[in-house]
Coordinates of C-alpha atoms and ligand atoms in Angstrom, one line a residue:
X1 CA -17.4 -36.5 -16.1
X2 CA -16.4 -34.2 -13.2
X3 CA -18.3 -31.0 -13.3
X4 CA -16.8 -28.5 -10.9
X5 CA -19.4 -26.7 -8.8
X6 CA -17.6 -24.1 -6.8
X7 CA -19.8 -21.6 -5.1
X8 CA -17.6 -18.5 -5.6
X9 CA -16.5 -16.9 -2.4
X10 CA -15.9 -13.7 -4.4
X11 CA -18.7 -13.7 -7.0
X12 CA -18.4 -10.0 -7.9
X13 CA -14.6 -10.0 -8.3
X14 CA -12.9 -10.0 -11.7
X15 CA -9.2 -9.7 -12.5
X16 CA -7.4 -7.0 -10.6
X17 CA -7.0 -3.7 -12.6
X18 CA -3.2 -3.9 -12.1
X19 CA -3.0 -7.1 -14.2
X20 CA -5.5 -5.8 -16.7
X21 CA -3.6 -2.6 -17.3
X22 CA -0.2 -4.3 -17.3
X23 CA -1.4 -6.8 -19.8
X24 CA -2.8 -4.1 -22.0
X25 CA 0.5 -2.2 -21.7
X26 CA 2.4 -5.3 -22.8
X27 CA 0.0 -5.9 -25.7
X28 CA 0.4 -2.4 -27.0
X29 CA 4.1 -2.0 -26.0
X30 CA 3.0 1.1 -24.0
X31 CA 5.0 2.8 -21.3
X32 CA 3.6 1.4 -18.1
X33 CA 2.8 4.1 -15.6
X34 CA -0.1 1.9 -14.3
X35 CA 0.9 -0.8 -11.9
X36 CA 3.1 0.6 -9.1
X37 CA 6.6 -0.7 -9.4
X38 CA 10.0 1.0 -10.0
X39 CA 11.7 0.4 -13.4
X40 CA 15.1 1.5 -11.9
X41 CA 17.4 -1.0 -10.3
X42 CA 17.4 -1.8 -6.6
X43 CA 20.5 -1.7 -4.4
X44 CA 23.4 -3.7 -5.7
X45 CA 24.6 -4.1 -2.2
X46 CA 21.4 -5.7 -1.0
X47 CA 21.4 -8.1 -4.0
X48 CA 25.0 -9.1 -3.2
X49 CA 24.1 -9.7 0.4
X50 CA 21.3 -12.1 -0.5
X51 CA 23.7 -13.9 -2.9
X52 CA 26.3 -14.1 -0.2
X53 CA 24.0 -15.5 2.5
X54 CA 22.7 -18.1 0.1
X55 CA 26.3 -19.1 -0.7
X56 CA 26.9 -19.4 3.0
X57 CA 24.0 -21.8 3.4
X58 CA 21.1 -19.7 4.7
X59 CA 18.7 -21.7 2.7
X60 CA 16.4 -23.5 5.3
X61 CA 13.4 -22.4 7.3
X62 CA 13.6 -19.7 9.8
X63 CA 11.1 -19.5 12.7
X64 CA 7.5 -18.9 11.5
X65 CA 7.4 -15.4 12.9
X66 CA 10.7 -14.4 11.2
X67 CA 14.4 -14.3 11.5
X68 CA 15.0 -12.8 14.9
X69 CA 17.9 -10.4 14.0
X70 CA 15.6 -8.9 11.3
X71 CA 12.8 -8.5 13.8
X72 CA 15.3 -6.9 16.2
X73 CA 16.6 -4.6 13.5
X74 CA 13.0 -3.5 12.8
X75 CA 12.3 -2.9 16.5
X76 CA 15.3 -0.7 16.7
X77 CA 14.4 1.3 13.6
X78 CA 10.8 1.7 14.9
X79 CA 12.0 2.9 18.3
X80 CA 14.2 5.5 16.6
X81 CA 11.6 6.7 14.0
X82 CA 8.4 6.5 15.9
X83 CA 9.5 6.4 19.5
X84 CA 7.6 3.1 20.0
X85 CA 8.9 0.3 22.3
X86 CA 8.0 -2.8 20.3
X87 CA 9.0 -6.3 21.3
X88 CA 10.9 -7.8 18.4
X89 CA 10.0 -11.3 19.4
X90 CA 6.3 -10.9 20.3
X91 CA 5.0 -8.1 18.2
X92 CA 6.6 -8.4 14.7
X93 CA 5.9 -11.1 12.1
X94 CA 7.6 -11.2 8.8
X95 CA 5.1 -11.8 6.0
X96 CA 5.2 -12.6 2.3
X97 CA 4.3 -9.0 1.4
X98 CA 2.1 -6.2 2.7
X99 CA -1.0 -7.5 1.0
X100 CA -0.6 -10.8 2.8
X101 CA -0.2 -9.0 6.1
X102 CA -3.4 -7.1 5.5
X103 CA -5.3 -10.2 4.6
X104 CA -4.0 -12.2 7.5
X105 CA -4.9 -9.4 10.0
X106 CA -8.4 -9.2 8.6
X107 CA -8.8 -12.9 8.7
X108 CA -7.5 -13.0 12.3
X109 CA -10.1 -10.6 13.5
X110 CA -13.3 -10.8 11.4
X111 CA -16.4 -12.9 12.1
X112 CA -19.3 -13.0 9.6
X113 CA -21.4 -9.9 9.9
X114 CA -18.7 -7.7 11.4
X115 CA -18.5 -4.3 9.8
X116 CA -15.2 -2.7 8.6
X117 CA -15.0 1.0 7.8
X118 CA -13.1 1.5 4.5
X119 CA -12.3 4.8 2.9
X120 CA -12.6 5.0 -0.9
X121 CA -10.8 5.1 -3.2
X122 CA -9.3 2.1 -1.5
X123 CA -6.4 -0.3 -2.5
X124 CA -8.2 -3.0 -4.4
X125 CA -7.5 -6.0 -2.1
X126 CA -9.2 -4.5 1.0
X127 CA -12.8 -5.1 0.1
X128 CA -12.4 -8.7 -1.2
X129 CA -10.3 -9.5 1.8
X130 CA -13.2 -8.3 4.1
X131 CA -15.9 -10.1 2.1
X132 CA -14.1 -13.4 1.9
X133 CA -14.4 -13.5 5.7
X134 CA -18.1 -12.9 5.5
X135 CA -17.7 -9.4 6.9
X136 CA -19.2 -6.2 5.5
X137 CA -17.3 -3.2 4.2
X138 CA -18.8 0.1 5.2
X139 CA -17.7 2.6 2.7
X140 CA -16.9 6.2 3.2
X141 CA -15.7 8.4 0.4
X142 CA -12.6 10.5 0.9
X143 CA -13.5 14.1 0.0
X144 CA -12.7 14.8 -3.6
X145 CA -10.4 16.4 -4.7
X146 CA -8.1 16.6 -1.7
X147 CA -9.1 13.1 -0.5
X148 CA -9.4 14.0 3.2
X149 CA -11.3 11.9 5.7
X150 CA -14.7 13.3 6.9
X151 CA -14.5 12.2 10.5
X152 CA -18.1 13.3 11.1
X153 CA -19.1 10.7 8.5
X154 CA -17.0 8.1 10.4
X155 CA -18.8 8.9 13.7
X156 CA -22.2 8.4 11.9
X157 CA -21.3 5.0 10.5
X158 CA -20.1 3.5 13.8
X159 CA -22.4 1.1 15.5
X160 CA -22.2 -2.1 17.6
X161 CA -21.1 -4.2 14.6
X162 CA -18.1 -2.0 13.8
X163 CA -15.1 -4.1 14.3
X164 CA -12.4 -2.3 12.5
X165 CA -11.3 0.9 10.7
X166 CA -8.8 0.6 7.8
X167 CA -6.3 3.4 7.2
X168 CA -3.8 3.9 4.5
X169 CA -1.2 6.7 4.7
X170 CA 0.5 7.7 2.4
X171 CA -2.5 6.7 0.4
X172 CA -2.7 4.7 -2.7
X173 CA -4.0 5.8 -5.2
X174 CA -4.2 9.5 -4.3
X175 CA -0.9 10.3 -2.4
X176 CA -3.0 11.9 0.4
X177 CA -1.4 11.7 3.9
X178 CA -3.0 11.7 7.4
X179 CA -2.2 14.6 9.7
X180 CA -1.7 14.7 13.4
X181 CA -5.2 16.1 13.7
X182 CA -6.6 13.1 11.8
X183 CA -4.9 10.8 14.3
X184 CA -6.3 12.7 17.2
X185 CA -9.8 12.5 15.7
X186 CA -9.4 8.7 15.3
X187 CA -8.1 8.4 18.8
X188 CA -11.1 10.2 20.2
X189 CA -13.5 8.2 18.1
X190 CA -12.3 4.7 19.1
X191 CA -11.6 5.5 22.8
X192 CA -14.2 3.6 24.9
X193 CA -15.0 1.3 22.0
X194 CA -13.8 -2.2 21.0
X195 CA -12.9 -1.0 17.5
X196 CA -9.6 -2.2 16.1
X197 CA -7.4 -0.4 13.5
X198 CA -5.7 -1.8 10.4
X199 CA -3.1 0.6 9.2
X200 CA -1.5 0.1 5.9
X201 CA 1.7 2.0 5.9
X202 CA 3.6 0.4 3.1
X203 CA 4.6 3.9 1.8
X204 CA 5.9 5.1 5.2
X205 CA 9.1 6.4 3.7
X206 CA 7.7 7.8 0.5
X207 CA 6.5 11.0 1.9
X208 CA 7.2 14.5 0.6
X209 CA 7.6 18.2 1.5
X210 CA 9.1 17.4 5.0
X211 CA 5.8 16.0 6.2
X212 CA 6.2 13.7 9.1
X213 CA 4.6 10.2 8.6
X214 CA 1.9 9.8 11.2
X215 CA 2.4 6.1 11.9
X216 CA -0.1 4.5 14.2
X217 CA 3.1 3.3 16.0
X218 CA 3.5 6.9 17.4
X219 CA 0.2 6.6 19.2
X220 CA 0.3 4.1 22.1
X221 CA -3.4 4.4 22.7
X222 CA -4.1 3.4 19.1
X223 CA -1.3 0.8 18.9
X224 CA -2.9 -1.4 21.6
X225 CA -5.8 -2.0 19.1
X226 CA -3.9 -2.0 15.8
X227 CA -2.3 -4.1 13.1
X228 CA 0.2 -2.1 11.2
X229 CA 1.4 -3.4 7.8
X230 CA 4.6 -2.7 5.9
X231 CA 6.3 -3.8 2.7
X232 CA 10.1 -4.2 2.1
X233 CA 9.2 -4.2 -1.6
X234 CA 8.3 -0.5 -1.4
X235 CA 11.2 0.5 0.8
X236 CA 13.9 -1.2 -1.1
X237 CA 12.6 -0.9 -4.7
X238 CA 12.0 -4.7 -5.0
X239 CA 8.3 -5.2 -5.3
X240 CA 8.9 -8.6 -6.7
X241 CA 10.4 -9.8 -3.5
X242 CA 7.0 -9.9 -1.9
X243 CA 8.3 -9.5 1.6
X244 CA 6.8 -7.4 4.4
X245 CA 5.8 -7.4 8.0
X246 CA 3.0 -6.8 10.5
X247 CA 3.3 -5.2 13.9
X248 CA 0.6 -5.6 16.6
X249 CA 0.2 -5.8 20.3
X250 CA 1.3 -9.2 21.8
X251 CA -2.2 -10.6 22.2
X252 CA -3.3 -9.6 18.8
X253 CA 0.0 -10.9 17.2
X254 CA -0.4 -14.2 18.9
X255 CA -3.8 -14.7 17.1
X256 CA -2.3 -13.4 13.9
X257 CA 0.4 -16.0 14.1
X258 CA -2.2 -18.8 14.5
X259 CA -3.5 -17.9 11.0
X260 CA -0.1 -17.2 9.5
X261 CA 1.6 -20.4 10.6
X262 CA -0.8 -22.6 8.7
X263 CA -0.9 -20.4 5.6
X264 CA 2.7 -19.5 5.0
X265 CA 4.7 -20.7 8.0
X266 CA 7.8 -18.7 7.3
X267 CA 9.2 -16.4 4.6
X268 CA 12.2 -16.5 2.3
X269 CA 15.2 -17.0 4.5
X270 CA 18.1 -15.4 2.4
X271 CA 16.2 -12.1 2.0
X272 CA 15.5 -11.9 5.7
X273 CA 19.1 -12.6 6.6
X274 CA 20.4 -10.0 4.1
X275 CA 17.8 -7.4 5.2
X276 CA 18.8 -7.9 8.9
X277 CA 22.2 -6.3 8.2
X278 CA 21.1 -4.0 5.4
X279 CA 18.5 -2.3 7.7
X280 CA 21.5 -0.8 9.5
X281 CA 22.0 1.4 6.5
X282 CA 19.7 4.3 7.5
X283 CA 20.5 6.3 4.4
X284 CA 18.7 3.7 2.2
X285 CA 15.3 4.6 3.7
X286 CA 15.8 8.2 4.9
X287 CA 16.8 9.3 1.4
X288 CA 13.7 7.8 -0.2
X289 CA 11.2 10.7 0.4
X290 CA 13.5 13.3 -1.2
X291 CA 14.3 11.0 -4.2
X292 CA 10.6 10.3 -4.9
X293 CA 9.6 13.9 -4.3
X294 CA 12.0 14.9 -7.0
X295 CA 10.3 12.4 -9.4
X296 CA 6.9 13.8 -8.5
X297 CA 8.1 17.3 -9.2
X298 CA 9.9 16.4 -12.4
X299 CA 6.8 14.6 -13.7
X300 CA 4.6 17.6 -12.8
X301 CA 6.9 19.9 -14.7
X302 CA 7.0 17.6 -17.7
X303 CA 3.2 17.6 -17.8
X304 CA 2.8 21.3 -17.1
X305 CA 2.0 22.1 -20.8
X306 CA -0.3 19.1 -21.2
X307 CA -4.1 19.1 -20.8
X308 CA -3.9 16.8 -17.7
X309 CA -4.7 18.5 -14.4
X310 CA -2.5 16.9 -11.8
X311 CA -3.9 16.7 -8.2
X312 CA -1.6 17.1 -5.3
X313 CA 0.4 14.1 -4.1
X314 CA 2.1 14.2 -0.6
X315 CA 3.4 10.7 -0.7
X316 CA 3.4 7.2 -2.3
X317 CA 4.4 6.3 -5.8
X318 CA 1.4 8.0 -7.3
X319 CA -0.2 11.1 -8.5
X320 CA -3.7 11.4 -9.8
X321 CA -4.8 13.6 -12.7
X322 CA -8.1 14.9 -14.1
X323 CA -8.6 14.8 -17.8
X324 CA -11.8 16.8 -18.3
X325 CA -10.0 19.2 -20.6
X326 CA -9.4 16.3 -22.9
X327 CA -12.4 14.1 -22.9
X328 CA -15.7 13.3 -21.1
X329 CA -15.3 9.5 -21.5
X330 CA -15.5 7.3 -18.4
X331 CA -12.0 6.8 -16.8
X332 CA -11.8 3.1 -17.8
X333 CA -12.5 3.8 -21.4
X334 CA -10.1 6.8 -21.3
X335 CA -7.3 4.7 -19.7
X336 CA -7.7 2.0 -22.3
X337 CA -7.7 4.5 -25.2
X338 CA -4.6 6.2 -23.7
X339 CA -2.8 2.9 -23.7
X340 CA -3.9 1.9 -27.2
X341 CA -3.7 5.2 -29.0
X342 CA -0.9 7.1 -27.1
X343 CA 1.1 4.2 -25.6
X344 CA 0.9 5.2 -22.0
X345 CA -0.8 2.8 -19.4
X346 CA -2.3 4.3 -16.3
X347 CA -4.9 3.1 -13.7
X348 CA -8.5 4.4 -13.8
X349 CA -9.3 5.6 -10.2
X350 CA -12.9 4.3 -10.4
X351 CA -11.4 0.8 -10.0
X352 CA -10.7 1.8 -6.4
X353 CA -14.4 2.3 -5.6
X354 CA -16.8 -0.6 -5.1
X355 CA -19.6 1.1 -6.9
X356 CA -17.3 2.4 -9.6
X357 CA -17.6 6.2 -8.7
X358 CA -16.0 8.0 -11.6
X359 CA -14.6 11.4 -10.9
X360 CA -12.8 11.2 -14.2
X361 CA -9.4 10.8 -12.7
X362 CA -6.5 8.4 -13.6
X363 CA -3.5 7.4 -11.6
X364 CA 0.1 7.7 -12.8
X365 CA 3.0 5.9 -11.1
X366 CA 6.1 8.2 -11.2
X367 CA 8.5 5.7 -9.5
X368 CA 10.3 5.4 -12.8
X369 CA 13.6 6.3 -14.4
X370 CA 13.8 9.9 -15.7
X371 CA 14.0 8.7 -19.3
X372 CA 10.8 6.7 -18.8
X373 CA 9.0 9.7 -17.3
X374 CA 10.3 12.0 -20.2
X375 CA 9.2 9.5 -22.9
X376 CA 5.8 9.1 -21.3
X377 CA 5.3 12.9 -20.9
X378 CA 6.3 13.4 -24.5
X379 CA 3.4 11.2 -25.5
X380 CA 1.0 12.6 -22.9
X381 CA 1.6 16.2 -24.1
X382 CA 0.2 15.1 -27.4
X383 CA -3.1 14.0 -25.9
Ligands
PMP401 N1 -1.0 -1.7 0.3 C1 -0.9 -0.8 -0.6 C2 -1.7 0.5 -0.5 C3 -0.1 -1.0 -1.8 O1 -0.1 -0.1 -2.7 C4 0.6 -2.2 -1.8 C5 1.5 -2.4 -3.0 N2 1.2 -3.4 -3.8 C6 0.5 -3.1 -0.8 C7 -0.3 -2.8 0.3 C8 1.2 -4.4 -0.7 O2 2.5 -4.5 -1.0 P1 3.2 -5.9 -1.2 O3 3.6 -5.9 -2.7 O4 4.3 -6.0 -0.3 O5 2.2 -7.0 -1.0
LIG402 N1 0.5 -1.7 -5.2 C1 0.7 -1.7 -6.6 C2 -0.2 -0.6 -7.2 O1 -1.1 -0.1 -6.6 C3 0.3 -3.0 -7.3 C4 0.3 -4.2 -6.6 C5 -0.4 -5.3 -7.4 O2 -0.2 -5.4 -8.6 N2 -1.2 -6.1 -6.8 O3 -0.1 -0.4 -8.4

């Protein structure tokens, strides 16, 4: 009899909290404000375009780095938004989602024993992606409750093994955003070092209160050492498309593509062809911040008479909330009870800390139809 003996590459990893909470939501028919995905429809026009290009026969492989007109449309958009001159052909690779772009960038760069600075709470794929490459995550807590980076702590953690610093702005799960001063600090810290940057900017357009997104693409000195990752799923309300892209300097991108070509080769052709023309519709992404800001504000108003204490969110799909006026349970127990007893699923923020730091905070996703937010709030006000 065959007895499988796999030495786990990720011995400490269980099932991602997003699946756990979505399954629990399903089981209890709860309103799902946990996993981050919109419940409102995506653009009909974009759906029609995909349909149309499939009918026209765009159903075979595109080049492994992507469909050139899409790369060109992205380069044009980036020049306009961030003033960066990016080579469509050499510096942009279309990937099956932002998560894949992040994993591929880490795998391209990391050797066993390398250290990567990660700010926690951190999106849950980062640390396993580092560890599967034999590298070591060096963890720094964002300062609770405004979740700012302590740059002094960053300086203290840097040593000859530091290979990379990972950034995420707008930030999941907290909605914190990096400022120009943060970017200057980063620039000063990495100057005269060989440290690279991985910048996760999947929520680039979901930014509120007229704050300008501080993309690494705005900073040529940072850009030469960075991989910047994006997701069409977030921008076009189609998380299930799992399509994104990575931008890096030509030499870095050449190495990225060596990994990418034997893992994925190329991404879904019809979506890329449709997006190449849909990207010309600037309104579709410039209107996003205001739309999502309205949802943030509506949700906050709906919960104003509840016993949840909402923290500030400047971007993303998410807002975090303390519940100390309700319970002193751990956040995982509380989130499970909220799903079972009140029918609202959320994400416990301790899941975004390797050591499970529990500040008694849960994350709500407000990228939902008004009626969903209203129905959820009605339940949450009873807690
Ligand atoms: N980074 C962060 C912070 C995210 O929240 C997400 C959303 N899942 C991703 C990356 C990846 O997005 P995608 O679904 O395109 O892989
Ligand atoms: N990014 C989404 C979130 O944070 C979930 C993505 C996933 O399920 N892996 O909720």
